[in-house]
Coordinates of C-alpha atoms in Angstrom, one line a residue:
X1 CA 0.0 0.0 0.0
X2 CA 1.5 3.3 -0.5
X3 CA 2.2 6.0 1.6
X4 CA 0.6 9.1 2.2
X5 CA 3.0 12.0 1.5
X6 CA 4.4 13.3 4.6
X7 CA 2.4 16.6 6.3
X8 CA 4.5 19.8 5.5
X9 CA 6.2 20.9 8.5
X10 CA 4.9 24.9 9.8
X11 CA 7.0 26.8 12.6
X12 CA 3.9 28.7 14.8
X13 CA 5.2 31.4 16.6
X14 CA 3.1 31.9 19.2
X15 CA 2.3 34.7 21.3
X16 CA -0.9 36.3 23.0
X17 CA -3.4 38.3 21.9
X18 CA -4.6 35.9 19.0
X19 CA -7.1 33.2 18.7
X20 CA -7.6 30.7 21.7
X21 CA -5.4 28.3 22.1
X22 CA -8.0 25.1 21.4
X23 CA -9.1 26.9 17.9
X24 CA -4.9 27.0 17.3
X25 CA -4.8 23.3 18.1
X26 CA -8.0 21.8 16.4
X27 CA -6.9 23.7 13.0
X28 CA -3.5 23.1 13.0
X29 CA -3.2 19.3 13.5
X30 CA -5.1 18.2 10.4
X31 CA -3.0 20.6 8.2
X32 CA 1.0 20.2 9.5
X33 CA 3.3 19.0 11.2
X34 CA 4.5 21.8 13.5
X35 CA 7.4 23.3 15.5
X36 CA 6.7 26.3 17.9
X37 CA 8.2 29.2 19.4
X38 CA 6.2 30.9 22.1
X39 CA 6.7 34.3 23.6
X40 CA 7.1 33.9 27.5
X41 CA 4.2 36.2 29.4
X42 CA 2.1 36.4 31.7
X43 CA 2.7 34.4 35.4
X44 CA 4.9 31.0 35.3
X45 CA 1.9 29.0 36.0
X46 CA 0.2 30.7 33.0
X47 CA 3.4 29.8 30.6
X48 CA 3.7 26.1 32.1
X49 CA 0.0 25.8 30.7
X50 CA 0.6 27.3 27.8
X51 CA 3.3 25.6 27.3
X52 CA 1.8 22.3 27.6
X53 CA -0.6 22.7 25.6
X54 CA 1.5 23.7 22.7
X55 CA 3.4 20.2 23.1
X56 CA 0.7 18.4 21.1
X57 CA 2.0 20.1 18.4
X58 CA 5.0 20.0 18.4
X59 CA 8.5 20.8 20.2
X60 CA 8.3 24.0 22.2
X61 CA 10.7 26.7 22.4
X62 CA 10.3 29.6 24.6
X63 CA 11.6 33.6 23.6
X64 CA 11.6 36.2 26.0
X65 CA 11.0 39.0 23.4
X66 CA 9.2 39.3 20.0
X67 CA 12.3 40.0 17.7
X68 CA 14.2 36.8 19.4
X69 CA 11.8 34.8 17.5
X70 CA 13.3 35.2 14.4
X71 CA 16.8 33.7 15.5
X72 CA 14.8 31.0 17.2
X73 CA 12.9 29.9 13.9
X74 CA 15.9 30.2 11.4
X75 CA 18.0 27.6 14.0
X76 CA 15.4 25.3 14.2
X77 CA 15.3 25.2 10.1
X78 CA 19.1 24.4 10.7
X79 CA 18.3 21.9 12.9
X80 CA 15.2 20.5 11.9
X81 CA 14.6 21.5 8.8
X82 CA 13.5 21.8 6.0
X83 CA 10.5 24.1 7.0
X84 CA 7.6 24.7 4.5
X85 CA 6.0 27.8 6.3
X86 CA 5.9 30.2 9.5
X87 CA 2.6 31.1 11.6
X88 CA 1.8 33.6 13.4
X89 CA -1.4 34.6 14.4
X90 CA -0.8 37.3 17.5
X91 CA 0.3 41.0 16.1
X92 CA 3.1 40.9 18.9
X93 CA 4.8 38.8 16.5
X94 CA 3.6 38.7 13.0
X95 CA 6.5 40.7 12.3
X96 CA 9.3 38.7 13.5
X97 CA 7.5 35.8 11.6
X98 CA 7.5 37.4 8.5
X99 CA 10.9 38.4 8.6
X100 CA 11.9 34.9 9.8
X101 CA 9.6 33.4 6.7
X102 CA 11.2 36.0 4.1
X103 CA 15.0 34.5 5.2
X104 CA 14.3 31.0 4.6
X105 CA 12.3 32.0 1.1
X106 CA 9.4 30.7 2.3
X107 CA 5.5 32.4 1.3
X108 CA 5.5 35.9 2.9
X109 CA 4.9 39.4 1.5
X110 CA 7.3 41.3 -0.3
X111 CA 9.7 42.8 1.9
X112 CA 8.6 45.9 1.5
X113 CA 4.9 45.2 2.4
X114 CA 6.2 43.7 5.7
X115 CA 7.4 46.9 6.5
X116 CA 4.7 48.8 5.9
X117 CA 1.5 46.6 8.0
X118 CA 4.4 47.2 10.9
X119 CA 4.6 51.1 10.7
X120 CA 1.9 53.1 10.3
X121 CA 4.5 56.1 8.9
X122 CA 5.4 54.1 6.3
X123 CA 2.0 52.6 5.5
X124 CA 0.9 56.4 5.3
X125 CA 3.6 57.5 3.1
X126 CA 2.4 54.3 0.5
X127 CA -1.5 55.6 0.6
X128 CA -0.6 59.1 -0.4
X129 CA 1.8 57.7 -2.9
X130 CA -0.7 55.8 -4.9
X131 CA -4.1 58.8 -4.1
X132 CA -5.5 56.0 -1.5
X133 CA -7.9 58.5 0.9
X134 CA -6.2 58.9 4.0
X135 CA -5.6 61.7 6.5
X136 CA -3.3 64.4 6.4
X137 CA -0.2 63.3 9.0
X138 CA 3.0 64.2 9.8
X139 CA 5.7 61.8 11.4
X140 CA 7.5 62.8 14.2
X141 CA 10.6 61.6 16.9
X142 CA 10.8 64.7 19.0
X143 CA 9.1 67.8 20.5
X144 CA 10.9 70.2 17.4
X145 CA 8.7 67.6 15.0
X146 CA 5.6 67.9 16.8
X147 CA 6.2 71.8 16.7
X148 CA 6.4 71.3 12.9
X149 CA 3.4 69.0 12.3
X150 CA 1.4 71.9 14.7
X151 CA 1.7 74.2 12.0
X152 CA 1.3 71.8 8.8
X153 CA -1.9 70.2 10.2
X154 CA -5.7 71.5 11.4
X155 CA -6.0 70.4 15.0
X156 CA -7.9 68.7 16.3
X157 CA -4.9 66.0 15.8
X158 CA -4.6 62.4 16.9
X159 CA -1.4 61.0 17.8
X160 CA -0.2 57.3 17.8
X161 CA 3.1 55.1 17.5
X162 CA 4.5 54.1 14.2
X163 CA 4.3 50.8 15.6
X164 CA 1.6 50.2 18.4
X165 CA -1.0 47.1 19.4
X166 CA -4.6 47.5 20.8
X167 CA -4.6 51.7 20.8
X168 CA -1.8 52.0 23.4
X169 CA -0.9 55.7 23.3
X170 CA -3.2 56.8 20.6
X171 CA -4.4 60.5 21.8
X172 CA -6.7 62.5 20.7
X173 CA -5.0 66.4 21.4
X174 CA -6.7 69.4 20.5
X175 CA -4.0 72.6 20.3
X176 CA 0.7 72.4 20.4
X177 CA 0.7 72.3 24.3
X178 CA -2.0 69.2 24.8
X179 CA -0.2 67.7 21.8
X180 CA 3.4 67.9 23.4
X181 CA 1.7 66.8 27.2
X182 CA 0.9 63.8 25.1
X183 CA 3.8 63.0 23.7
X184 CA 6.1 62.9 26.7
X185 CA 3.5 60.8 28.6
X186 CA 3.1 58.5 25.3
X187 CA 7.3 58.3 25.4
X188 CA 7.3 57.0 28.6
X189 CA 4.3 54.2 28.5
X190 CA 6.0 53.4 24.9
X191 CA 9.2 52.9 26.4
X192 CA 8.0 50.1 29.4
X193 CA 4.9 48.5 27.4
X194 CA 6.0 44.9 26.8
X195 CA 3.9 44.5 23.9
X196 CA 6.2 46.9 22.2
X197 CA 10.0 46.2 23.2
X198 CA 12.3 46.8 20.7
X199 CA 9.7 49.2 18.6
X200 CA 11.6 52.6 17.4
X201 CA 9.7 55.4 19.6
X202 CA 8.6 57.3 16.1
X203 CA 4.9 58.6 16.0
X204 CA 2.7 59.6 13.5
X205 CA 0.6 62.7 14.1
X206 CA -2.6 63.2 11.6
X207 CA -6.2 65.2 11.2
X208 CA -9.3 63.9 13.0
X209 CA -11.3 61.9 10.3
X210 CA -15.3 63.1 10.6
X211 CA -17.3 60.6 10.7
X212 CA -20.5 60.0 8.9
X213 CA -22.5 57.3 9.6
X214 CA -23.9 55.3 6.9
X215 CA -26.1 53.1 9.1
X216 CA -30.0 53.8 9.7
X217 CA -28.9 53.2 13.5
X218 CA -27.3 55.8 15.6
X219 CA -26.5 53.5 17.8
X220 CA -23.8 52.1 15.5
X221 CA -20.3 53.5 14.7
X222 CA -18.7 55.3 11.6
X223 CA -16.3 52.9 11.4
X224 CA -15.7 49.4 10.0
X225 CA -13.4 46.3 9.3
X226 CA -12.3 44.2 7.0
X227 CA -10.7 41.0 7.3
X228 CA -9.1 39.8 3.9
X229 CA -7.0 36.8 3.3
X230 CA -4.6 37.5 0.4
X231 CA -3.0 34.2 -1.7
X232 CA -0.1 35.1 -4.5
X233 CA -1.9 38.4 -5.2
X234 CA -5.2 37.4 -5.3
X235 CA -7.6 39.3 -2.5
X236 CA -10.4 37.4 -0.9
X237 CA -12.6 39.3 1.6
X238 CA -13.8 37.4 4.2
X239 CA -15.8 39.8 6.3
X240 CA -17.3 43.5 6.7
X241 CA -17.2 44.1 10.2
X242 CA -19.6 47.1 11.8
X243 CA -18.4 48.8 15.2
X244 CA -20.3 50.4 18.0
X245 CA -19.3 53.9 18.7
X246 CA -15.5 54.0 20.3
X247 CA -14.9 54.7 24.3
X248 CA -12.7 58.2 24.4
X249 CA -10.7 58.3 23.1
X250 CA -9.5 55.2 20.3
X251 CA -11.0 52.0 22.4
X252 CA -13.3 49.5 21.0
X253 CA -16.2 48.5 22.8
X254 CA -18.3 45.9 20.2
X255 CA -18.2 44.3 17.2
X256 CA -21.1 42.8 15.2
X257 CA -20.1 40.6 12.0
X258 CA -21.3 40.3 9.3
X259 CA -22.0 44.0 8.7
X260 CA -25.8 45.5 8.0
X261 CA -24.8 47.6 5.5
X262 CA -26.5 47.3 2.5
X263 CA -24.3 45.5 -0.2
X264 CA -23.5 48.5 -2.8
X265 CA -22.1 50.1 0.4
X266 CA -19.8 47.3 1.2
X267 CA -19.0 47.3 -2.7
X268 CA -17.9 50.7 -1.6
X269 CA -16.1 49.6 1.1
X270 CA -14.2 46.2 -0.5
X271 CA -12.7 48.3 -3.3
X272 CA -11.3 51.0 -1.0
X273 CA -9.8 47.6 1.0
X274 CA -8.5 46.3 -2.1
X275 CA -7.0 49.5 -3.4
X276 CA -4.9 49.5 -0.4
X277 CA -3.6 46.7 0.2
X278 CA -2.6 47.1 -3.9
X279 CA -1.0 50.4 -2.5
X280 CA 1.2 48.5 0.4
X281 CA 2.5 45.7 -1.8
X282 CA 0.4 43.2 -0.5
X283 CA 0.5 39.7 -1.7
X284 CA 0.1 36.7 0.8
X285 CA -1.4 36.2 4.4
X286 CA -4.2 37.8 6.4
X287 CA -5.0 41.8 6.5
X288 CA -7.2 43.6 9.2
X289 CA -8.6 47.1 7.5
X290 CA -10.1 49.5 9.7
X291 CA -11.6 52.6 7.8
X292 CA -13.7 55.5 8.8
X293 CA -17.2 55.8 6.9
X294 CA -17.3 59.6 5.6
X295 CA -19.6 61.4 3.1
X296 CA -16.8 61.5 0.5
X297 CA -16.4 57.5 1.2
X298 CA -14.6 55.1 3.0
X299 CA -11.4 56.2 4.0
X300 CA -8.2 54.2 5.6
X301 CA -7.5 54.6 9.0
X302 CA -5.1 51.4 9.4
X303 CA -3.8 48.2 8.0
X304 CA -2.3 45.5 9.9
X305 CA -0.7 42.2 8.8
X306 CA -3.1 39.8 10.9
X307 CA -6.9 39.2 11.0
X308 CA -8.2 41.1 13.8
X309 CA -8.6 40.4 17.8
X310 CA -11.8 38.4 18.0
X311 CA -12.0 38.0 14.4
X312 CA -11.2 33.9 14.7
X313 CA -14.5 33.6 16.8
X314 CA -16.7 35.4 15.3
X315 CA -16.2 33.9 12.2
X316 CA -16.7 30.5 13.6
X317 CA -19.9 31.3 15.5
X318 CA -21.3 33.2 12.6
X319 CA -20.9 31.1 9.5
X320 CA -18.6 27.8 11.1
X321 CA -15.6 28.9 9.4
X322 CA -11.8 28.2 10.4
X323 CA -9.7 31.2 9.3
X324 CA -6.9 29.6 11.4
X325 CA -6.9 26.6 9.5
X326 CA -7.3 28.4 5.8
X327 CA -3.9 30.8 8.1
X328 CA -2.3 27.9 8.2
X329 CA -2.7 27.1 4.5
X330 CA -1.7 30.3 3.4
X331 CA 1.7 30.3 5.3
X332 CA 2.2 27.2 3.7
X333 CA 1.2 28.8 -0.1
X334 CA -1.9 27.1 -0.5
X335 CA -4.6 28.2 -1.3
X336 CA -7.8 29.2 0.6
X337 CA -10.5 25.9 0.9
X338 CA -13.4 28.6 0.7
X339 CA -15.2 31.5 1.6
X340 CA -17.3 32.4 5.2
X341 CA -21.2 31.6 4.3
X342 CA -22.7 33.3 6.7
X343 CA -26.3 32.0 8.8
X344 CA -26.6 35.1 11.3
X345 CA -25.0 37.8 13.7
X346 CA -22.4 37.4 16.0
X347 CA -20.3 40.3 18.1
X348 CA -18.0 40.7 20.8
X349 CA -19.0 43.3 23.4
X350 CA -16.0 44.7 26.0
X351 CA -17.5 47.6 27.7
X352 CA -14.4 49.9 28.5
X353 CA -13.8 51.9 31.7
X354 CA -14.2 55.5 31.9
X355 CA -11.2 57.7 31.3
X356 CA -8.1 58.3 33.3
X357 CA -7.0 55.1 35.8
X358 CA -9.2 53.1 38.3
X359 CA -8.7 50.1 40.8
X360 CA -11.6 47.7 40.3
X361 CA -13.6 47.2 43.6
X362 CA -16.3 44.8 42.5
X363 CA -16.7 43.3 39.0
X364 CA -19.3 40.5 39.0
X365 CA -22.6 39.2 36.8
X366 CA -20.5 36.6 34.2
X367 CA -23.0 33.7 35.7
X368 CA -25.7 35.7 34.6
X369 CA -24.7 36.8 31.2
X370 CA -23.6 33.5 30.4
X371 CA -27.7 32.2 31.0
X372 CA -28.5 35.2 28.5
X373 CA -29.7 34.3 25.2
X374 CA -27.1 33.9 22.1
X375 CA -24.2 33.9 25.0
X376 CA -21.4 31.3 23.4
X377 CA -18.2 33.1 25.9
X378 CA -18.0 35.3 29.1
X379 CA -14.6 36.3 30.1
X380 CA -14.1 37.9 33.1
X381 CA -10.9 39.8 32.5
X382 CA -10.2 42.2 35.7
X383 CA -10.9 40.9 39.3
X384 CA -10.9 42.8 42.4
X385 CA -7.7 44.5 43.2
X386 CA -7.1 45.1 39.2
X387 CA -5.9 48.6 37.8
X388 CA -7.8 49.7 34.8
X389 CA -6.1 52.1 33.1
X390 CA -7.9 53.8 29.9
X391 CA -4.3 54.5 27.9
X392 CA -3.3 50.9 27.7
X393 CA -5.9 51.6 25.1
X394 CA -8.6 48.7 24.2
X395 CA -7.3 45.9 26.7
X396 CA -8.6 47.7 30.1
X397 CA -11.7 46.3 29.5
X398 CA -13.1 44.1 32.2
X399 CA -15.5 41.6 30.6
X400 CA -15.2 40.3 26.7
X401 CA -18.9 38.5 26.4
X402 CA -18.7 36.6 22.6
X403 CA -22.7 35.9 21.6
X404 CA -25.2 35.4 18.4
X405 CA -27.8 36.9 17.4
X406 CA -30.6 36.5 14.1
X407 CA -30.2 40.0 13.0
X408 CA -29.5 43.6 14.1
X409 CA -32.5 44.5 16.0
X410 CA -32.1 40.8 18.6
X411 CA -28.7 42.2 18.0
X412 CA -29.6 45.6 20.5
X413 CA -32.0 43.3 22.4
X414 CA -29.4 41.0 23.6
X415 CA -26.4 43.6 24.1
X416 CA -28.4 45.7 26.4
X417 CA -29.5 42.6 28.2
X418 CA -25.4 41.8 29.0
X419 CA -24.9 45.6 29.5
X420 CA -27.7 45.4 32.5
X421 CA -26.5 41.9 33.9
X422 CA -23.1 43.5 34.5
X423 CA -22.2 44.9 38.1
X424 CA -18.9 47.1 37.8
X425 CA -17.6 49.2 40.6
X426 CA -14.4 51.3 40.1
X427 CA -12.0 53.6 42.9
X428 CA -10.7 56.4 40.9
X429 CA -6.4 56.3 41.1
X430 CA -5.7 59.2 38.9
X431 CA -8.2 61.4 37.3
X432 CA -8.0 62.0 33.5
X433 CA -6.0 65.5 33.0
X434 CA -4.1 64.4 29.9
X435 CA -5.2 65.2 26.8
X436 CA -7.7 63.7 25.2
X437 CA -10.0 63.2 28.1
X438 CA -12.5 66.0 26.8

């Protein structure tokens, strides 16, 4: 009889945020053979489990930072080689990965493209280049550039890292002296944030995007995502995304996919995708678009090179679909199996804290939202004795509740049920008087 042909071997490198850890498993056992490299964090009992875990993939090695992963996965082609693709799935690392992948001349973007999803000044610079609608921005290193961009751009101004994860340090500033407030205090969180070591401290500075809001709903946002698989050039959108309305100043607070939108408005919003990622030099892997709805159109407010937090689970529970798997495929350059077919609603909901930086007293009612209806997930993620702080951007939330729902209108129904089963009670430690907290 003969043999099947042996499973292609795939280095994961691992790291959190990212998909949970049982979707990483479940998908990536029927498609490789697989070596990893995880990203110590978190307590040692919370790495031990990780860790053991990962071992029914494969051998385990552990980095302590992001850009050591890249050393770790070329050895282990020396070693164990030969390697048909690298993973990753967490943005804390999709870097490193790609540079890693791009050594060993495995599928991977273009150089160039790699670049560019990391740093948002150089993603910028390639919009404007090819006439892809994007804001007006400056980039900046010190306080004689931010004096510069005061007088090239109409405040108000927002202000963000070059490289950044989950809104950490993106300010919304409204005149020079909030704008230079800002910038120290976004120095020094840059400088000790872990999800950022080894990141050069260069920020982008750029005009407030107005919103217009193409839904029949206030109660929904003006902005949107796309999650887009890419395979040798070839774009497949997976998913319009719609928001709820930010917390001040840049955190998210709920996603519902698929989108309501009616379809020539996500026409609309596919192309501007597309033209983008054109722009950037994208040609292989996973893309999360985030764009601002305007009256002119849809216009670019990010790209990153990974499919966005949440993304892996909402797909799943709203049409059954395994990006991580059809990931996987990609690293190794295959192509995509198929296409999300949607059979309802489902969102993520993590209510944010007001601004400025709290200790949580009591934050309770996860029994009870996991009874509501269309509940699939309740995490608890703060506990008594927690700081929330407001500029570590979108993770201070304290609950992350994942749920269904038939349409948009049991959509409301059901968030507002969560939002009343939720008991949160916060100690101020530092009012807001940074910018932004208007």
């Amino acid at each position: 009889m003969p043999q099947s042909p042996p499973k292609p071997h795939l280095i994961l490198v691992d790291a959190p945020p990212g998909p949970g850890l049982q979707d990483i498993l479940g998908a990536l056992r029927g498609v490789a053979r697989c070596s990893v490299v995880t990203l110590r964090w978190g307590t040692q009992e919370d790495q031990d489990r990780r860790v053991g875990q990962l071992t029914a993939l494969g051998p385990v090695q552990i980095v302590e930072r992001p850009d050591q992963a890249i050393d770790e996965v070329l050895r282990i082609a020396v070693r164990s080689g030969p390697v048909d693709g690298v993973l990753a799935l967490s943005e804390l690392v999709s870097y490193h990965a790609a540079v890693a992948a791009a050594a060993l001349g495995l599928p991977c973007n273009p150089p160039v493209a790699t670049a560019r999803l990391r740093r948002k000044d150089l993603q910028r610079e390639a919009l404007r280049a090819a006439g892809v609608p994007c804001p007006a921005f400056a980039v900046v290193s010190d306080e004689d550039g931010l004096r510069s961009a005061a007088e090239d751009l109409t405040f108000p101004v927002v202000l963000k890292p070059a490289v950044g994860v989950g809104s950490l340090c993106v300010t919304l500033v409204h005149d020079l002296p909030e704008l230079v407030a800002a910038f120290r205090r976004a120095n020094g969180m840059y400088a000790t944030d872990p999800r950022v070591i080894g990141a050069p401290p260069v920020f982008v500075v750029e005009e407030v995007i107005e919103g217009d809001n193409w839904h029949a709903d206030d109660r929904m946002g003006t902005r949107v995502s796309v999650e887009s698989l890419i395979d040798d050039g070839t774009v497949h959108h997976l998913a319009v995304t719609d928001k709820l309305p930010l917390a001040p100043p840049f955190r998210e607070v709920g996603d519902v996919m698929p989108s309501g939108l009616p379809e020539p408005r996500l026409t609309e919003i596919r192309r501007a995708t597309t033209d983008a990622l054109r722009a950037l030099g994208v040609t292989r892997g996973a893309t999360h678009t985030e764009l601002m709805l305007t009256a002119a159109g849809p216009v670019v407010v990010e790209i990153n090179g990974r499919i966005g937090g949440g993304v892996t689970e909402l797909l799943r529970a709203a049409a059954g679909y395994d990006v991580v798997e059809q990931l996987a495929r990609s690293a190794l350059g295959q192509p995509p199996t198929g296409l999300p077919r949607f059979r309802g609603h489902a969102f993520y909901y993590t209510p944010q804290p007001p601004q400025g930086e709290y200790e949580v007293i009591e934050a309770s009612g996860e029994e009870e939202i996991a009874r509501l209806p269309g509940v699939l997930e309740v995490v608890r993620a703060k506990r008594r004795g927690d700081r929330l702080v407001a500029d570590e951007g979108t993770i201070s939330h304290p609950f992350r509740v994942l749920a269904t729902s038939d349409d948009f209108g049991d959509f409301f129904t059901r968030l507002k049920a969560i939002e009343g089963a939720i008991t949160l009670e916060l100690a101020p430690l530092r009012q807001p008087s940074d910018p932004g907290a208007r």
